[in-house]
Coordinates of C-alpha atoms and ligand atoms in Angstrom, one line a residue:
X1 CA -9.6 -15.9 -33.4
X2 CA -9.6 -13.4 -30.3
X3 CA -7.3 -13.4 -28.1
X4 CA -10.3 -14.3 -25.0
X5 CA -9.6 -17.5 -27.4
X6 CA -6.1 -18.5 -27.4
X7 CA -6.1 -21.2 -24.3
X8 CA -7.3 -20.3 -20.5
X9 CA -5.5 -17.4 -18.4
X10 CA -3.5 -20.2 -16.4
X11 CA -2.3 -21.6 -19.4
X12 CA -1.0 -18.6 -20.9
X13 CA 0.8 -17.4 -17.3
X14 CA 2.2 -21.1 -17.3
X15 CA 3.6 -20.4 -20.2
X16 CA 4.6 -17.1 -20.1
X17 CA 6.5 -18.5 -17.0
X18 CA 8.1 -21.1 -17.9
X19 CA 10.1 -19.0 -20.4
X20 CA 10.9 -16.7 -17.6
X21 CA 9.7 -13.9 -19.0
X22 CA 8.2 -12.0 -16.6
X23 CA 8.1 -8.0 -16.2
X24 CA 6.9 -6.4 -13.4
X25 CA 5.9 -2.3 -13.2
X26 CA 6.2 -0.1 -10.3
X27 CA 6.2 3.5 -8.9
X28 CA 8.5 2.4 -6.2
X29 CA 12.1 0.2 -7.5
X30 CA 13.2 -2.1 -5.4
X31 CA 17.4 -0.9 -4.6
X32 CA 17.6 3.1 -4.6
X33 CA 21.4 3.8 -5.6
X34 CA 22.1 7.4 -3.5
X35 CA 25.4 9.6 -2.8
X36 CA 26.2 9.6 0.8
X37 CA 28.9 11.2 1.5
X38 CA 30.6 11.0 -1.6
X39 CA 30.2 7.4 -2.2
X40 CA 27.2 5.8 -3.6
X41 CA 25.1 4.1 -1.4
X42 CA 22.4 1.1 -2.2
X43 CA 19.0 1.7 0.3
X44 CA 16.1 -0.6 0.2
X45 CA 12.8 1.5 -0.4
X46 CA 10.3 1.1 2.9
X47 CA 7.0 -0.5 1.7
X48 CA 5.6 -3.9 1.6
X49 CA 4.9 -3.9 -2.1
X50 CA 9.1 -3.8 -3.2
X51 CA 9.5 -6.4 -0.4
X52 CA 6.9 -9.2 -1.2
X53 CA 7.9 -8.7 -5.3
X54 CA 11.6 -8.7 -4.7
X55 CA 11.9 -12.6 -3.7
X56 CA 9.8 -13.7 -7.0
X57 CA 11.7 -11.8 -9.0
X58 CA 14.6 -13.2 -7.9
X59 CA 13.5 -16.7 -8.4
X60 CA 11.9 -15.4 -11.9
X61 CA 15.1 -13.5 -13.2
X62 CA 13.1 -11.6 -15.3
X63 CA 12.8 -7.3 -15.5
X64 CA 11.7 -4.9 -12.9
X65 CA 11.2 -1.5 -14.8
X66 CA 10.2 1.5 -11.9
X67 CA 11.3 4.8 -12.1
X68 CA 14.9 5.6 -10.5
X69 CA 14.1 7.9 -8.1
X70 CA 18.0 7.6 -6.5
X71 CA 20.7 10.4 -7.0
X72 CA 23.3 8.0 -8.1
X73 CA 20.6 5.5 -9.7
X74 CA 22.0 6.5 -13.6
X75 CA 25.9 6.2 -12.5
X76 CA 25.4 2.7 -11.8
X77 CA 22.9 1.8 -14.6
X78 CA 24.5 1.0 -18.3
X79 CA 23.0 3.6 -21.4
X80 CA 19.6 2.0 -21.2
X81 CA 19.1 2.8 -17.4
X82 CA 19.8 -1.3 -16.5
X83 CA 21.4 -2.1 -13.4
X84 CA 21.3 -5.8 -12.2
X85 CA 20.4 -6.7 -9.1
X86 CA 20.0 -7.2 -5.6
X87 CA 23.8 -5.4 -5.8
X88 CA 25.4 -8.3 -3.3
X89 CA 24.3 -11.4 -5.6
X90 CA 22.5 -10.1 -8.7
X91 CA 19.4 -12.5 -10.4
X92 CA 17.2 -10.0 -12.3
X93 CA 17.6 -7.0 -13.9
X94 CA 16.2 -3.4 -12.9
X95 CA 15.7 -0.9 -15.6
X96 CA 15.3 2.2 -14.5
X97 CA 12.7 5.0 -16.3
X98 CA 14.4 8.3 -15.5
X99 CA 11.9 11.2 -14.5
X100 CA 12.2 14.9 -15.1
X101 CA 10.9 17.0 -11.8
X102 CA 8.0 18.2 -13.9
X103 CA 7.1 14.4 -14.5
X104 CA 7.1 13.8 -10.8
X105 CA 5.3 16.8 -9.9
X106 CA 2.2 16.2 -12.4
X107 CA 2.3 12.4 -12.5
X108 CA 3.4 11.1 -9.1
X109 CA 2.6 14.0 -6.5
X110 CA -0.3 15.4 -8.8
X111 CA -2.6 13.0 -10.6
X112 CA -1.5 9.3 -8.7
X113 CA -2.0 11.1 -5.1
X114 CA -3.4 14.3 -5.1
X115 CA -6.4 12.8 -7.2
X116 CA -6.6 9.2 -7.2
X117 CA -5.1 8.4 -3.8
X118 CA -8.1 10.1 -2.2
X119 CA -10.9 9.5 -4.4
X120 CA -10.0 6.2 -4.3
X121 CA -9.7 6.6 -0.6
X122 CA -13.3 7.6 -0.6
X123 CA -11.9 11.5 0.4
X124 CA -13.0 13.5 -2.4
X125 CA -13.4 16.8 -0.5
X126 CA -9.1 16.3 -0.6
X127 CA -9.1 15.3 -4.3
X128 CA -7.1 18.2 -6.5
X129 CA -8.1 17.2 -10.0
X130 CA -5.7 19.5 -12.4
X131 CA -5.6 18.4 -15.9
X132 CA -2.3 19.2 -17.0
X133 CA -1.5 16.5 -13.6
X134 CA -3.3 14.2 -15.9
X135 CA -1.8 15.0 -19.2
X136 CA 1.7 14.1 -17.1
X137 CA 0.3 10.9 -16.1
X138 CA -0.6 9.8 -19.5
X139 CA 3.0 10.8 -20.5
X140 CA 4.8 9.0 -18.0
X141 CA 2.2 5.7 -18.7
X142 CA 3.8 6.3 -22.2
X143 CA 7.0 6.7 -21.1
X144 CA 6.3 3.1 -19.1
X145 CA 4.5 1.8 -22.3
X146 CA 7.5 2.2 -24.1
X147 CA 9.8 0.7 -21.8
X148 CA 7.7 -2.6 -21.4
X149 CA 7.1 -2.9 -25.2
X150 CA 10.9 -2.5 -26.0
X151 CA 11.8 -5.4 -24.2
X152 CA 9.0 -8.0 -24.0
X153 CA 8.4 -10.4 -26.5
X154 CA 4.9 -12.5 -25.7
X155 CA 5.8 -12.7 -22.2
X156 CA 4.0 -11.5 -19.0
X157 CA 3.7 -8.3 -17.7
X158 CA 2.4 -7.4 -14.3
X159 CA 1.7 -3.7 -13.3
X160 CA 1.7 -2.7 -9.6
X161 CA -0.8 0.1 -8.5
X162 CA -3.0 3.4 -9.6
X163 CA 0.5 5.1 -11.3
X164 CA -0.7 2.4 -14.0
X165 CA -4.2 3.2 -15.0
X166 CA -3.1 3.9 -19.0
X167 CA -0.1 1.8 -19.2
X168 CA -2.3 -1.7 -20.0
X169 CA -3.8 -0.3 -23.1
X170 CA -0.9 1.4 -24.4
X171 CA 1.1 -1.9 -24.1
X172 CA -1.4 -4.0 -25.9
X173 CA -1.9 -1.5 -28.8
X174 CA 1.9 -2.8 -29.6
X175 CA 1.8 -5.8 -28.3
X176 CA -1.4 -8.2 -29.1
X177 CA -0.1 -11.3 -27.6
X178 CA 1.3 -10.3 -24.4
X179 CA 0.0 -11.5 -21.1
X180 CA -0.5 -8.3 -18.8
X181 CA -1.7 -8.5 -15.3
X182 CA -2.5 -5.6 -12.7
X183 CA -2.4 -5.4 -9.2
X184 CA -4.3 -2.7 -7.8
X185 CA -3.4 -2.0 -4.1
X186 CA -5.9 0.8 -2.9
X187 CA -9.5 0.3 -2.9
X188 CA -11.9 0.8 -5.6
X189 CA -14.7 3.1 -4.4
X190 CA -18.0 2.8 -6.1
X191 CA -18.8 4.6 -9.6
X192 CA -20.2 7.6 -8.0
X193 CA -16.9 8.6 -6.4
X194 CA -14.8 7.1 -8.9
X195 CA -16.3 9.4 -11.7
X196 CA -15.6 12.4 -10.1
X197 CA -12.0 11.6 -11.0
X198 CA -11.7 13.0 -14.9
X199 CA -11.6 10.9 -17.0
X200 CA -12.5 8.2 -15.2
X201 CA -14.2 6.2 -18.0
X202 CA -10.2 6.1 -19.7
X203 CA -8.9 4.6 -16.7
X204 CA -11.5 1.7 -16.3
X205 CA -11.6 0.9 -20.1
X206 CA -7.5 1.0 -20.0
X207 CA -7.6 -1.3 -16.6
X208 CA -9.7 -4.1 -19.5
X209 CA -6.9 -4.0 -21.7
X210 CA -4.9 -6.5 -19.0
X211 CA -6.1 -10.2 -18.4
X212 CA -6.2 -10.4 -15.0
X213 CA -7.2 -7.7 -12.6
X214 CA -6.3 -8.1 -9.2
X215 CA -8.1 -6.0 -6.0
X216 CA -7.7 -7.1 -2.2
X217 CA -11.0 -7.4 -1.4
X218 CA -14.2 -9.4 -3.4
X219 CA -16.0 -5.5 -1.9
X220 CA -13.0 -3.9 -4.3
X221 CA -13.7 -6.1 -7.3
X222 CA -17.3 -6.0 -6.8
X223 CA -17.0 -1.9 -7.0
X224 CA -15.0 -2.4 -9.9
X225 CA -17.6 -4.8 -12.0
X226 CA -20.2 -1.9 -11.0
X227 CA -17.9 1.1 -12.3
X228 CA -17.5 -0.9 -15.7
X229 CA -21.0 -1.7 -16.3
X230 CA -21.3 2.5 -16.2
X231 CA -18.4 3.6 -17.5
X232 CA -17.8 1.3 -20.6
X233 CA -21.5 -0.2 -21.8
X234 CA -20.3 -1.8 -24.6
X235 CA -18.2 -4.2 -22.6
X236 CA -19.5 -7.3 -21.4
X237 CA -19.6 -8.4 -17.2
X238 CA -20.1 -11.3 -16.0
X239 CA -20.7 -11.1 -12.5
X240 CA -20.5 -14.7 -11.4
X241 CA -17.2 -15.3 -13.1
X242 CA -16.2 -11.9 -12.7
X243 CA -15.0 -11.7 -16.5
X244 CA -15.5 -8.4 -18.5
X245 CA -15.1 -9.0 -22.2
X246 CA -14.4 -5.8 -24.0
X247 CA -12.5 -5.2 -26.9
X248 CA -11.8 -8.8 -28.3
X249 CA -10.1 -9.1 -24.9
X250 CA -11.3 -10.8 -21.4
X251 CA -10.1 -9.5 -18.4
X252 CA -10.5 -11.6 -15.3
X253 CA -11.0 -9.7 -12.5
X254 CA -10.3 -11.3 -8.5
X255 CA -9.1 -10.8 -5.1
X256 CA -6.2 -12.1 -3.8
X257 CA -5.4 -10.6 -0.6
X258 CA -2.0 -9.6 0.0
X259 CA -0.2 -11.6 2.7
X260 CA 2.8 -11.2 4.9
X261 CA 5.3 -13.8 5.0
X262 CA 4.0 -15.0 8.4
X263 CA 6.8 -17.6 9.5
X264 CA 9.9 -15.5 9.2
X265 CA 7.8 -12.7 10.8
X266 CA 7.7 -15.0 13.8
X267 CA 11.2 -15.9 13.4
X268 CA 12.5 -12.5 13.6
X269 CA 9.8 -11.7 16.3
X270 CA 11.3 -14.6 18.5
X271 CA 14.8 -13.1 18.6
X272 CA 13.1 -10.2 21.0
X273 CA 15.4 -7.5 19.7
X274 CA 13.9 -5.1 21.7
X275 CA 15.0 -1.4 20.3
X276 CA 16.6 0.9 22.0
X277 CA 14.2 3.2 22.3
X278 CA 14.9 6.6 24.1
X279 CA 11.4 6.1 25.7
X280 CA 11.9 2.5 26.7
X281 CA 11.6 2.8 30.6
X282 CA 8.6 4.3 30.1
X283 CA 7.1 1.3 28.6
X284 CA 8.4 -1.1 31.4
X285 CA 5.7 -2.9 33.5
X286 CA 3.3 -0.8 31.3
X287 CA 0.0 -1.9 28.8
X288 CA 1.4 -1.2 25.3
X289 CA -0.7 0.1 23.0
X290 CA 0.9 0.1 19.5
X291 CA 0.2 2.0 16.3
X292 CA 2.8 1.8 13.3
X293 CA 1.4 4.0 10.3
X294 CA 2.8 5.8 7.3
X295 CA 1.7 9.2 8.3
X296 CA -1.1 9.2 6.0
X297 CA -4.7 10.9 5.9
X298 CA -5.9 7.7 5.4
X299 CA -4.4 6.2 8.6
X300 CA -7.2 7.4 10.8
X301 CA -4.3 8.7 13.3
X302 CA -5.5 12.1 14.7
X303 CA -8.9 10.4 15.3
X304 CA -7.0 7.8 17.1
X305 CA -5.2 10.3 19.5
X306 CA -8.8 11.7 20.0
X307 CA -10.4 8.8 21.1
X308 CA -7.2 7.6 23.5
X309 CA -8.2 11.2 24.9
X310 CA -11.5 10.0 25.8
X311 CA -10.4 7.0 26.9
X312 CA -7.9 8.4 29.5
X313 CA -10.7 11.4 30.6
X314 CA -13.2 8.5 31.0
X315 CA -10.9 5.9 33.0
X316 CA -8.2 7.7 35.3
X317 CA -7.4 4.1 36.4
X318 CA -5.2 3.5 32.9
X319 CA -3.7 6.8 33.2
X320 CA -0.3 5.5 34.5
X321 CA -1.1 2.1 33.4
X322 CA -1.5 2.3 29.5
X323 CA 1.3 3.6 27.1
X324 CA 0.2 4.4 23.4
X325 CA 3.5 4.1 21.4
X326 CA 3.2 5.4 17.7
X327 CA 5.2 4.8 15.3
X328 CA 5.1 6.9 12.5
X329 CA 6.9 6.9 9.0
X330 CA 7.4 10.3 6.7
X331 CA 5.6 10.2 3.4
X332 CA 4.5 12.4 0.2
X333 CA 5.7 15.6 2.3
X334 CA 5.5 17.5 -0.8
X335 CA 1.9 17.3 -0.3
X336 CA 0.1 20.1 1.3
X337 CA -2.7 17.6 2.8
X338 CA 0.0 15.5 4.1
X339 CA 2.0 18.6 5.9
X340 CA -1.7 19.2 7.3
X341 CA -1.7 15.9 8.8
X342 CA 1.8 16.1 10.8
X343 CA 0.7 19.4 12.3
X344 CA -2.9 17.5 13.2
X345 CA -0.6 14.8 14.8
X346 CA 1.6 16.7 16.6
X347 CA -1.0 18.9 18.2
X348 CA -3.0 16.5 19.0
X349 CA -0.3 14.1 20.7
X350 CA 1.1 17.0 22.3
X351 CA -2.3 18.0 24.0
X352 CA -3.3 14.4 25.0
X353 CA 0.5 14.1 26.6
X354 CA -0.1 17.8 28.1
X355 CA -3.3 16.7 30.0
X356 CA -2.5 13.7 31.3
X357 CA 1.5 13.0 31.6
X358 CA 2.7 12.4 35.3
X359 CA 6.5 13.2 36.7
X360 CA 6.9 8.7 35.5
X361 CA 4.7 8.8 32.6
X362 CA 3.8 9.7 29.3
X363 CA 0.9 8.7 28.0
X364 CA 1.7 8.4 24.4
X365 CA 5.2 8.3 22.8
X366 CA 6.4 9.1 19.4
X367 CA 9.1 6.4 17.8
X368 CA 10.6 8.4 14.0
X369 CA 13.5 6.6 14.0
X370 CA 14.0 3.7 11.5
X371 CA 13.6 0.2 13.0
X372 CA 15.8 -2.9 11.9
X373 CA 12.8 -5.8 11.2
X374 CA 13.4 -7.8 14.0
X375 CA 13.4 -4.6 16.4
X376 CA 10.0 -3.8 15.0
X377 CA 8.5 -7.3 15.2
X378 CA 9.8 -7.1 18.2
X379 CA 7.8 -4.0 19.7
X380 CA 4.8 -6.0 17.7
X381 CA 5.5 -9.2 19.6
X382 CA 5.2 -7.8 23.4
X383 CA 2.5 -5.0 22.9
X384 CA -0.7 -6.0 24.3
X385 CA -2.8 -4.2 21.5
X386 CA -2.7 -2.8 18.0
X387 CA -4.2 -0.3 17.1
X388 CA -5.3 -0.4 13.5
X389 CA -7.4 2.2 12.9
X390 CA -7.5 3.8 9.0
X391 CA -10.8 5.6 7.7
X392 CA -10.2 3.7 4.5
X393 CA -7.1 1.4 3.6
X394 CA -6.6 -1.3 1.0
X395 CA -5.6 -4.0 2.6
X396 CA -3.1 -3.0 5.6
X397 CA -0.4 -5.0 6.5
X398 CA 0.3 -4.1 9.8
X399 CA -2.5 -6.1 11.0
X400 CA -1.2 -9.2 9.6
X401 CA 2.5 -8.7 11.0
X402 CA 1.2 -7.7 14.2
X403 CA -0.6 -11.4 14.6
X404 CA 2.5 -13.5 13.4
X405 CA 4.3 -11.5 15.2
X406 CA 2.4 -12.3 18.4
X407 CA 3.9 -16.1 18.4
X408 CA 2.8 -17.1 22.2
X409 CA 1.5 -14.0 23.2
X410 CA -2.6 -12.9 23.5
X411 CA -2.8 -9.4 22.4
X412 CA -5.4 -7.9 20.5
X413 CA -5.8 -6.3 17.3
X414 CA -8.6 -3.1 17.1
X415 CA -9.5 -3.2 13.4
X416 CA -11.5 -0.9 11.3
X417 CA -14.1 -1.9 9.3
X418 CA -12.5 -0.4 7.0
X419 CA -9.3 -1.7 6.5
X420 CA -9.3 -4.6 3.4
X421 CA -8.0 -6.6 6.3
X422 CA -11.2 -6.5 8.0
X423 CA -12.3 -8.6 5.1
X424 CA -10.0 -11.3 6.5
X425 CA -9.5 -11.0 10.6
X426 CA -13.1 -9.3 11.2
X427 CA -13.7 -12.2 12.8
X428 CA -10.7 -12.5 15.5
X429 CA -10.9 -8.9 15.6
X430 CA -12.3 -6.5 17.7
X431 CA -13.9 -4.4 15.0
X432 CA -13.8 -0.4 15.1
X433 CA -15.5 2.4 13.4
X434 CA -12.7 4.8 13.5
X435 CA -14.9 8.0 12.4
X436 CA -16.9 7.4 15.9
X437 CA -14.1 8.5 18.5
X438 CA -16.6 7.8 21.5
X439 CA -17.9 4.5 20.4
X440 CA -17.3 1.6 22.0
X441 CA -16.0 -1.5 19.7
X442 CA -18.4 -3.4 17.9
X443 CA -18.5 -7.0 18.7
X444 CA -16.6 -8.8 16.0
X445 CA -19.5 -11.4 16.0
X446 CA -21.5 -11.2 12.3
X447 CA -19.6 -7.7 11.0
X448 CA -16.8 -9.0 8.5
X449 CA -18.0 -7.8 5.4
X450 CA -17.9 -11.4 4.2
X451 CA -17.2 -14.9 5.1
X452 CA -14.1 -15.8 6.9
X453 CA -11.3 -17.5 5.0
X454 CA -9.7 -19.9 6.0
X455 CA -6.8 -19.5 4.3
X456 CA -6.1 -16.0 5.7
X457 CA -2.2 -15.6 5.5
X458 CA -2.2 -14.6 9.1
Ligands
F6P501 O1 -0.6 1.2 -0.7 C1 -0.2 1.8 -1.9 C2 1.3 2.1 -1.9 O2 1.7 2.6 -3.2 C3 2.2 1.0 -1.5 O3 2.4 0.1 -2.5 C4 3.4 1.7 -0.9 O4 4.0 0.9 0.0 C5 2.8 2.9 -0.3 O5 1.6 3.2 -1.0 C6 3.8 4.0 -0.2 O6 3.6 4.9 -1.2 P1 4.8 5.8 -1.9 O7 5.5 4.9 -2.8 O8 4.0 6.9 -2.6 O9 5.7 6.3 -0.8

């Protein structure tokens, strides 16, 4: 008997479950133990991904195995790298995969986002494709491999993200009868970008060693079905049902769109903990326009700042009247395509502020500084528009939490089409391309990619 033949995928999670034996595998861990000051300090990392899985792990009190990227992370773990957790009240356990700074360089900064980040991303003139990266990334998969075999019996594991593409079939070489799951958060471009990306054919034929595959978007998983029909021949796709069987194995593969946790979003929005922001009089009495990004490529953010440009050259009426306030979070600054990106953002705010500012007014401001939740969904709540603008994004939270976070309020969300949220709020919307910096918005009306849903989470 093959394993496609041992009960339905809901019966095996169910069961895998109910044992509570449940393993989940990210990048990113979910408390950073770091020296400050002497004493060790426990941080939570930013990013929507160790936030939403944090709460089901607690509930699960299974194993979260990531890789302890802290500088105390190993002074508070046990032999094994295991630390329990959350510190104040701990339910699960974290076990912690130490890497060396050649295994962050080639895995993590090399192959997962100097290659797959943008070719996934649909950026392939930005892809760096070095082997010896890859060679890291399939030792660090090992390393992960390991660590999940080790401690799993026939339970469930569920990878996070692209640092995962070779884990799944390392794992089920060892262990048969376990149930693995992946959730992959970026898009999944079509085969002819994704082959460019060596070897490409390894990643989608590992990515079939799990049983359920998980993209935002039905586009995503459609791209996906398309890349295995080329990549692995022998394997079997059924389109309808979106199963691949491959391997004595049957991978399911769906979207579920990632959601926000709407209600307390609202609940923290309604305690209007405005921040004190060094700018704030500036924003009194004014049109906010909001934009909260990790500074990413992928954001679409200097093309933003070029089209509020245009705007402001073409209506002289909103200069004085409209604030842009961006908010903008470090990331991957190791990266030279990233440093790029600040400098692009810089000059480009600088310029825009250069042109039109006035003795009272400013006509974007920068926010760096870290803000508590209900400070930021508090800035969401009473800004009259969001600007949501990447040239290519997975999902993208922000546009969610910027509805819940709305409560009473009318403002309006500017959406690129190509945002996986598009795939949801296209239709409430007013729908951007973000590449055309003079355009005027498309009407909303008939552009979602697909039918609305109406269980979109917000
Ligand atoms: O969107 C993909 C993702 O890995 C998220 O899960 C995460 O919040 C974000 O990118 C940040 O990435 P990093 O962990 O590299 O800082």
């Amino acid at each position: 008997m093959t394993r496609s033949q041992q009960g339905t995928l809901s019966e095996r999670v169910t069961d895998a479950l109910s044992d509570r034996d449940l393993t989940v595998v990210s990048n990113r861990q979910p408390y950073a133990h770091d020296y400050d000051d002497g004493e060790i300090s426990v941080s939570r990392p930013a990013g929507g991904l160790t936030a939403g899985l944090d709460p089901v792990m607690q509930r699960t009190e299974g194993t979260w195995i990531a890789w302890g990227d802290g500088d105390a992370d190993f002074e508070v773990a046990d032999e094994d790298g295991r630390v329990r957790v959350p510190p104040d009240d701990p339910s699960y356990t974290l076990s912690r995969v130490r890497l060396s700074e050649e295994d962050v360089e080639g895995y993590y900064y090399g192959y997962s986002n100097r290659a797959l980040w943008p070719i996934c991303h649909g950026m392939i003139g930005t892809a760096r494709c070095d082997g010896r990266d890859f060679e890291r990334y399939r030792a660090v998969n090992r390393r992960f491999a390991d660590a999940v075999v080790e401690q799993i019996d026939e339970g469930l594991v569920w990878f996070q993200d692209y640092h995962f593409g070779l884990a799944p079939r390392m794992v089920r070489e060892s262990a048969e009868d376990a149930v693995l799951a992946q959730f992959w958060h970026i898009p999944w471009p079509t085969w002819d970008t994704f082959r460019i990306c060596p070897p490409a054919e390894a990643i989608v034929s590992s990515l079939l060693a799990n049983d359920l595959l998980v993209f935002h978007t039905r586009e995503y998983v459609h791209n996906f079905l398309e890349c295995v029909a080329e990549a692995v021949p022998e394997a079997t796709v059924d389109r309808v049902s979106g199963t691949v069987r491959h391997r004595g194995n049957a991978t399911t593969v769906v979207a579920f769109p990632l959601g926000v946790d709407a209600a307390r979003i609202g609940e923290l929005a309604e305690r209007d903990a405005w921040p004190d922001l060094e700018a704030r009089h500036e924003l009194e009495d004014r049109t906010i326009a909001l934009g909260v990004d990790r500074l990413d490529y992928t954001k679409g953010i200097p093309e933003r700042i070029y089209a509020l440009e245009r705007f402001f050259e073409d209506h002289p009426d909103q200069r004085g009247e409209l604030t842009y306030v961006q908010k903008g979070t470090g990331s991957r600054e190791e990266i030279a395509a990233y440093q790029h990106l600040q400098e692009r953002v810089d000059r480009a705010i600088d310029r825009v502020n250069g042109r039109f500012e006035t003795d009272d007014w400013q006509p974007i401001v920068r926010v760096e500084e870290h803000l508590p939740k209900e400070e930021l969904y508090a800035l969401y709540r009473h800004s009259d528009l969001a600007l949501v603008t990447p040239l290519r994004d997975g999902m993208n939270l922000v546009a969610k939490e910027f509805v819940a976070a709305q409560l009473d309020r009318r403002g309006v969300l500017l959406l690129s089409e190509f945002a996986g949220a598009h795939e949801e709020l296209g239709d409430d919307a007013v729908t951007i391309n973000p590449y055309d910096t003079q355009g005027s918005p498309t009407p909303s009306i008939g552009r979602s990619r697909s039918p609305r849903r109406s269980d979109a989470s917000a």
